[in-house]
mmCIF file of C-alpha atoms in Angstrom:
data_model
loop_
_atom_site.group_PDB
_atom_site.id
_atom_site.type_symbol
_atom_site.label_atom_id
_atom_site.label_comp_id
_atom_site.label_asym_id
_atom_site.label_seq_id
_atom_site.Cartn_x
_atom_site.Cartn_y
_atom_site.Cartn_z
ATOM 1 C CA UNK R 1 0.000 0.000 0.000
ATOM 2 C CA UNK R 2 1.153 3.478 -0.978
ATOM 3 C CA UNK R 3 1.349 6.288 0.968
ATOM 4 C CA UNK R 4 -0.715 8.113 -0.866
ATOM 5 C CA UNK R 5 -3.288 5.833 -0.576
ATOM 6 C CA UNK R 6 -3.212 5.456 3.404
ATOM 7 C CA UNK R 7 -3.386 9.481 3.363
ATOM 8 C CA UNK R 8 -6.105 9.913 1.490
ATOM 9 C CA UNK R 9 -8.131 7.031 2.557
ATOM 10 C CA UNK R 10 -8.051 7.978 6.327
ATOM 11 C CA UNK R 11 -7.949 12.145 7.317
ATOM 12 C CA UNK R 12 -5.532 11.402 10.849
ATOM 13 C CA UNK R 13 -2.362 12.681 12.251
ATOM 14 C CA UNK R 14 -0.424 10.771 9.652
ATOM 15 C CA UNK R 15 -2.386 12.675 6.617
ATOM 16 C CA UNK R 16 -0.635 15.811 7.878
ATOM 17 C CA UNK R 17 2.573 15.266 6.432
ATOM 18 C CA UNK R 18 3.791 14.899 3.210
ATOM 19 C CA UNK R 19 6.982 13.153 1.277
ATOM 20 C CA UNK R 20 9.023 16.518 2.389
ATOM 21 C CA UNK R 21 8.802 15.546 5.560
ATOM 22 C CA UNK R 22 11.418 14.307 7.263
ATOM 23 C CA UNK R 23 11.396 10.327 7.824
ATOM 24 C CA UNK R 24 11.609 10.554 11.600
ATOM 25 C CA UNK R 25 8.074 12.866 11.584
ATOM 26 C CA UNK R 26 6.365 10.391 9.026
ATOM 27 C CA UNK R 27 7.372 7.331 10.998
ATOM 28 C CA UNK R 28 6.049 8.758 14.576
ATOM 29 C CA UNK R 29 2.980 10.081 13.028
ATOM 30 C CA UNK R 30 2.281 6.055 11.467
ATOM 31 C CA UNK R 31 2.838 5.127 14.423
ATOM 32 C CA UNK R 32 0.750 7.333 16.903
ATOM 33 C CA UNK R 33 -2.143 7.107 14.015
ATOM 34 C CA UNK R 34 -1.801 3.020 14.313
ATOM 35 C CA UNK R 35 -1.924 3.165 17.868
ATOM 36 C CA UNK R 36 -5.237 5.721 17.694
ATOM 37 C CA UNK R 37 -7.017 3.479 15.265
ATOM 38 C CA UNK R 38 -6.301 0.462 17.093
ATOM 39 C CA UNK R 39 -6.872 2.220 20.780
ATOM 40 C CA UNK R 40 -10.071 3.952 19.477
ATOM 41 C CA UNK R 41 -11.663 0.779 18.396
ATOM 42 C CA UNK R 42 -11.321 -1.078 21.465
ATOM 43 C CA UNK R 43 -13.107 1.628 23.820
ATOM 44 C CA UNK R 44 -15.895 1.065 21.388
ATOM 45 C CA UNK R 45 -16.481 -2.288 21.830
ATOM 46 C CA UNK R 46 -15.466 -2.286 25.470
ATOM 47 C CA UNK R 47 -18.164 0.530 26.153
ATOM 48 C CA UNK R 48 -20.662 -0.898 23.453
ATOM 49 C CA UNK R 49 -20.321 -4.524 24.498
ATOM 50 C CA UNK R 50 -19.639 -3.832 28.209
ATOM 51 C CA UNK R 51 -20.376 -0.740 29.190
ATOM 52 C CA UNK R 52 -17.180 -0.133 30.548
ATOM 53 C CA UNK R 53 -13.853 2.055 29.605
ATOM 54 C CA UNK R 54 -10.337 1.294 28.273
ATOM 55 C CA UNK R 55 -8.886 2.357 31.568
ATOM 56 C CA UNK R 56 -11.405 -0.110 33.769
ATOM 57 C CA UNK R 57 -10.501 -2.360 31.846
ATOM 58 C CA UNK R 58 -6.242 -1.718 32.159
ATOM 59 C CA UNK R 59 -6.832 -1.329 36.349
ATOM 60 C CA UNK R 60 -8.177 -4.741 36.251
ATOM 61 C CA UNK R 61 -5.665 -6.378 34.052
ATOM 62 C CA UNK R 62 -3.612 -4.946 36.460
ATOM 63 C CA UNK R 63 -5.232 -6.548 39.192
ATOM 64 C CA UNK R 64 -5.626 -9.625 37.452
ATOM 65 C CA UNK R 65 -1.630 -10.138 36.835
ATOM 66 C CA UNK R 66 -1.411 -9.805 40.465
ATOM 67 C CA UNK R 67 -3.639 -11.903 42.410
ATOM 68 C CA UNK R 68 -2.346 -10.802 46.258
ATOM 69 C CA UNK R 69 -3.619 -7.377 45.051
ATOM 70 C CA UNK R 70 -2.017 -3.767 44.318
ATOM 71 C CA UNK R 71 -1.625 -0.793 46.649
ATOM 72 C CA UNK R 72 -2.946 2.322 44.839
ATOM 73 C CA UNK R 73 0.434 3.795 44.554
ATOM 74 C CA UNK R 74 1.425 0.737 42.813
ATOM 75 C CA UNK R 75 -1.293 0.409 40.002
ATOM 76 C CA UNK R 76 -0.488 4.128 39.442
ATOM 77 C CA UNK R 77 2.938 3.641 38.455
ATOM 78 C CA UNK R 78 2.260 0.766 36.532
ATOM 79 C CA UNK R 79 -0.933 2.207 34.486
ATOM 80 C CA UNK R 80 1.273 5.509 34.225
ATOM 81 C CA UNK R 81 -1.649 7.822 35.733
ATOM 82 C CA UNK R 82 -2.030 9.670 39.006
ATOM 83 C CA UNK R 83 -3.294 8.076 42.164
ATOM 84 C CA UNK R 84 -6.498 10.435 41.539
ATOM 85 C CA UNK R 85 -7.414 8.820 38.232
ATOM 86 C CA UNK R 86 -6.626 5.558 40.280
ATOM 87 C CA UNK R 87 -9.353 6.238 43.612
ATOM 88 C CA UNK R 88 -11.934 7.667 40.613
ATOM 89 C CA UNK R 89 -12.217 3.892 38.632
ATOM 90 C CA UNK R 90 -11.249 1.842 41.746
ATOM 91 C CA UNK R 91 -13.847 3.632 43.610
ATOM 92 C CA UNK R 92 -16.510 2.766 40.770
ATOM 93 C CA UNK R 93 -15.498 -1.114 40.286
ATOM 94 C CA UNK R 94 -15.823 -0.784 43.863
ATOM 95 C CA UNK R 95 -19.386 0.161 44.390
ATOM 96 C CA UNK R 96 -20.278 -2.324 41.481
ATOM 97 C CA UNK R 97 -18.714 -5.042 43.250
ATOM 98 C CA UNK R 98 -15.925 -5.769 40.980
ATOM 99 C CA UNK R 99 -13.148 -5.166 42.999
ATOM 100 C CA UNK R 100 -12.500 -4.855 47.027
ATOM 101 C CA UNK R 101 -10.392 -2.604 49.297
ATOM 102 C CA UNK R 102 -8.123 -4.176 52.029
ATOM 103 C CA UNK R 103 -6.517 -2.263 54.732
ATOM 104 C CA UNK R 104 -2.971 -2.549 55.370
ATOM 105 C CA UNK R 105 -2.274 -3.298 59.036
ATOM 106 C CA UNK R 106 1.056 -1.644 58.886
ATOM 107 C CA UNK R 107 -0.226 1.960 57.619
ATOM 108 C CA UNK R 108 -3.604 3.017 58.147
ATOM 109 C CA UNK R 109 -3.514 5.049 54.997
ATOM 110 C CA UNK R 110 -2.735 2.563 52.698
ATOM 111 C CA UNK R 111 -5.021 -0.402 50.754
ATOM 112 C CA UNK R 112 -4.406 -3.422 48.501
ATOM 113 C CA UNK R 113 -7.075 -3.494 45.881
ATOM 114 C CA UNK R 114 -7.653 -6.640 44.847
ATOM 115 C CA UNK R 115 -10.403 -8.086 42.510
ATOM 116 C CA UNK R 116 -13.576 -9.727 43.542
ATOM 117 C CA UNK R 117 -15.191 -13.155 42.190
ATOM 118 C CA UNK R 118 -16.921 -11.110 40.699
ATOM 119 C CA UNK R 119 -14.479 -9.026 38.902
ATOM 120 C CA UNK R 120 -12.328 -11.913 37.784
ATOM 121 C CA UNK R 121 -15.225 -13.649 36.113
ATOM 122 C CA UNK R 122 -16.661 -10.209 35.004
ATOM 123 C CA UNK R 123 -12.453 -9.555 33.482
ATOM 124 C CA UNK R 124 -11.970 -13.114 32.247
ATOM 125 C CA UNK R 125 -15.061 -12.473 29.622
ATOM 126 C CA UNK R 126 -13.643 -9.129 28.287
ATOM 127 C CA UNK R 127 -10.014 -9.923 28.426
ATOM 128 C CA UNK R 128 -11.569 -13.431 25.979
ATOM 129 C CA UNK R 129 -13.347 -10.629 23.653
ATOM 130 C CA UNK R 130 -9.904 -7.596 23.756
ATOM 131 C CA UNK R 131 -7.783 -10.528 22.479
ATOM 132 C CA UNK R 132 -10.265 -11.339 19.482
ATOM 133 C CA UNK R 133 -10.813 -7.907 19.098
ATOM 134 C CA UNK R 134 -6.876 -7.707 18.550
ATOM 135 C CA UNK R 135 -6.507 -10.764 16.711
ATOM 136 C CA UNK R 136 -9.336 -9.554 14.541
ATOM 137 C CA UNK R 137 -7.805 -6.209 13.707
ATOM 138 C CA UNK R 138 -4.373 -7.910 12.704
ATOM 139 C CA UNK R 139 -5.698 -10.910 11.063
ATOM 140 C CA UNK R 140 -5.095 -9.803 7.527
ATOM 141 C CA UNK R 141 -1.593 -9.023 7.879
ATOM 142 C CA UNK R 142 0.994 -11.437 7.311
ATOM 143 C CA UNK R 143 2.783 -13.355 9.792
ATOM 144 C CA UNK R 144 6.073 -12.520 8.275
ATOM 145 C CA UNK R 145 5.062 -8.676 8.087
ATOM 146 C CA UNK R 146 3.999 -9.305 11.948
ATOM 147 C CA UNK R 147 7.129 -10.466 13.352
ATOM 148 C CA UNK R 148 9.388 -8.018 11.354
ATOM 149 C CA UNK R 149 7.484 -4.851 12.787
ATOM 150 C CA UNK R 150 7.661 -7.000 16.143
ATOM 151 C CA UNK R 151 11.290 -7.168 16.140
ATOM 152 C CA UNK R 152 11.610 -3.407 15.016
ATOM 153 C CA UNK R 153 9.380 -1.981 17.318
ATOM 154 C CA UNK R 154 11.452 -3.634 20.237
ATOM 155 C CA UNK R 155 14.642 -1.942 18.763
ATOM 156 C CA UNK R 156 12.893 1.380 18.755
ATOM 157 C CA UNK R 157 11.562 0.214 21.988
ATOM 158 C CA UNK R 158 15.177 -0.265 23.266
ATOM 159 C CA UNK R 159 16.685 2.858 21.425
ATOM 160 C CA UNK R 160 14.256 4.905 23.362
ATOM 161 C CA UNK R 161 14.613 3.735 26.523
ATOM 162 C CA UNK R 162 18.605 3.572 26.504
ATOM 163 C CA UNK R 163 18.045 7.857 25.728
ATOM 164 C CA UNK R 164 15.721 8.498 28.137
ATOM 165 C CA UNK R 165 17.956 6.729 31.112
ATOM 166 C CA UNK R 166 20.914 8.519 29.501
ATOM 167 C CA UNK R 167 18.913 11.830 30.178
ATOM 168 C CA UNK R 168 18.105 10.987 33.876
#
């Protein structure tokens, strides 16, 4: 496929440049507008199919990696949000049952979230449906064309995160 034909067939961030611009701006914009198209379509379906949100649905894959539970400060750093954004969607799952607060004896201010019965079997049917969703969305490319952008992406992957220790 062309570029010419991805730009015209889909107005996004990528459509904004042209062949003058620089390789670097091109690639990032693919990228970004990959991630968008992808990312967009899965809150659809999570909010059409389950009435839920993309970042319900990341707390409690969260939760569900870690059985003994999360403190708040913990699934914050890991989901890359603030503790605030945290206590909003924990505090919802919460009141509909799908996940549960536990004090810490040790510090009064502190809780390990953990999720419920209910919000493991209520996770364990959307996680099924996210990974069709994916698989559905990538189905028609190649596996060949799947593991080379695999491979690249975790050399851009490692680039990046060699330059951003180096800075700090």
């Amino acid at each position: 496929m062309n570029d010419q034909h991805v730009n015209a067939a889909s107005p996004d961030l990528e459509s904004r440049t042209g062949p003058e611009d620089h390789t670097d701006l091109r690639l990032w914009l693919r990228l970004l507008t990959c991630c968008n198209l992808l990312e967009n379509d899965l809150r659809s379906r999570l909010r059409t199919e389950y009435q839920t949100t993309l970042p319900r649905f990341d707390l409690m894959a969260q939760l569900q990696r870690v059985p003994q539970g999360m403190k708040m400060s913990e699934l914050s750093r890991h989901m890359m949000v603030t503790n605030g954004n945290i206590t909003g969607i924990t505090d919802q799952l919460e009141k509909e049952g799908m996940v549960e607060r536990i004090k810490v004896a040790t510090d009064r201010r502190s809780s390990i979230i953990k999720l419920t019965v209910k919000g493991k079997r209520e996770f364990k049917k959307m996680a099924e449906s996210h990974e069709a969703w994916i698989q559905n969305m990538l189905f028609s490319m190649p596996e060949k064309s799947k593991r080379t952008l695999f491979e690249s992406l975790g050399e851009l992957k490692l680039i990046t995160q060699t330059k951003l220790a180096a800075r700090h």
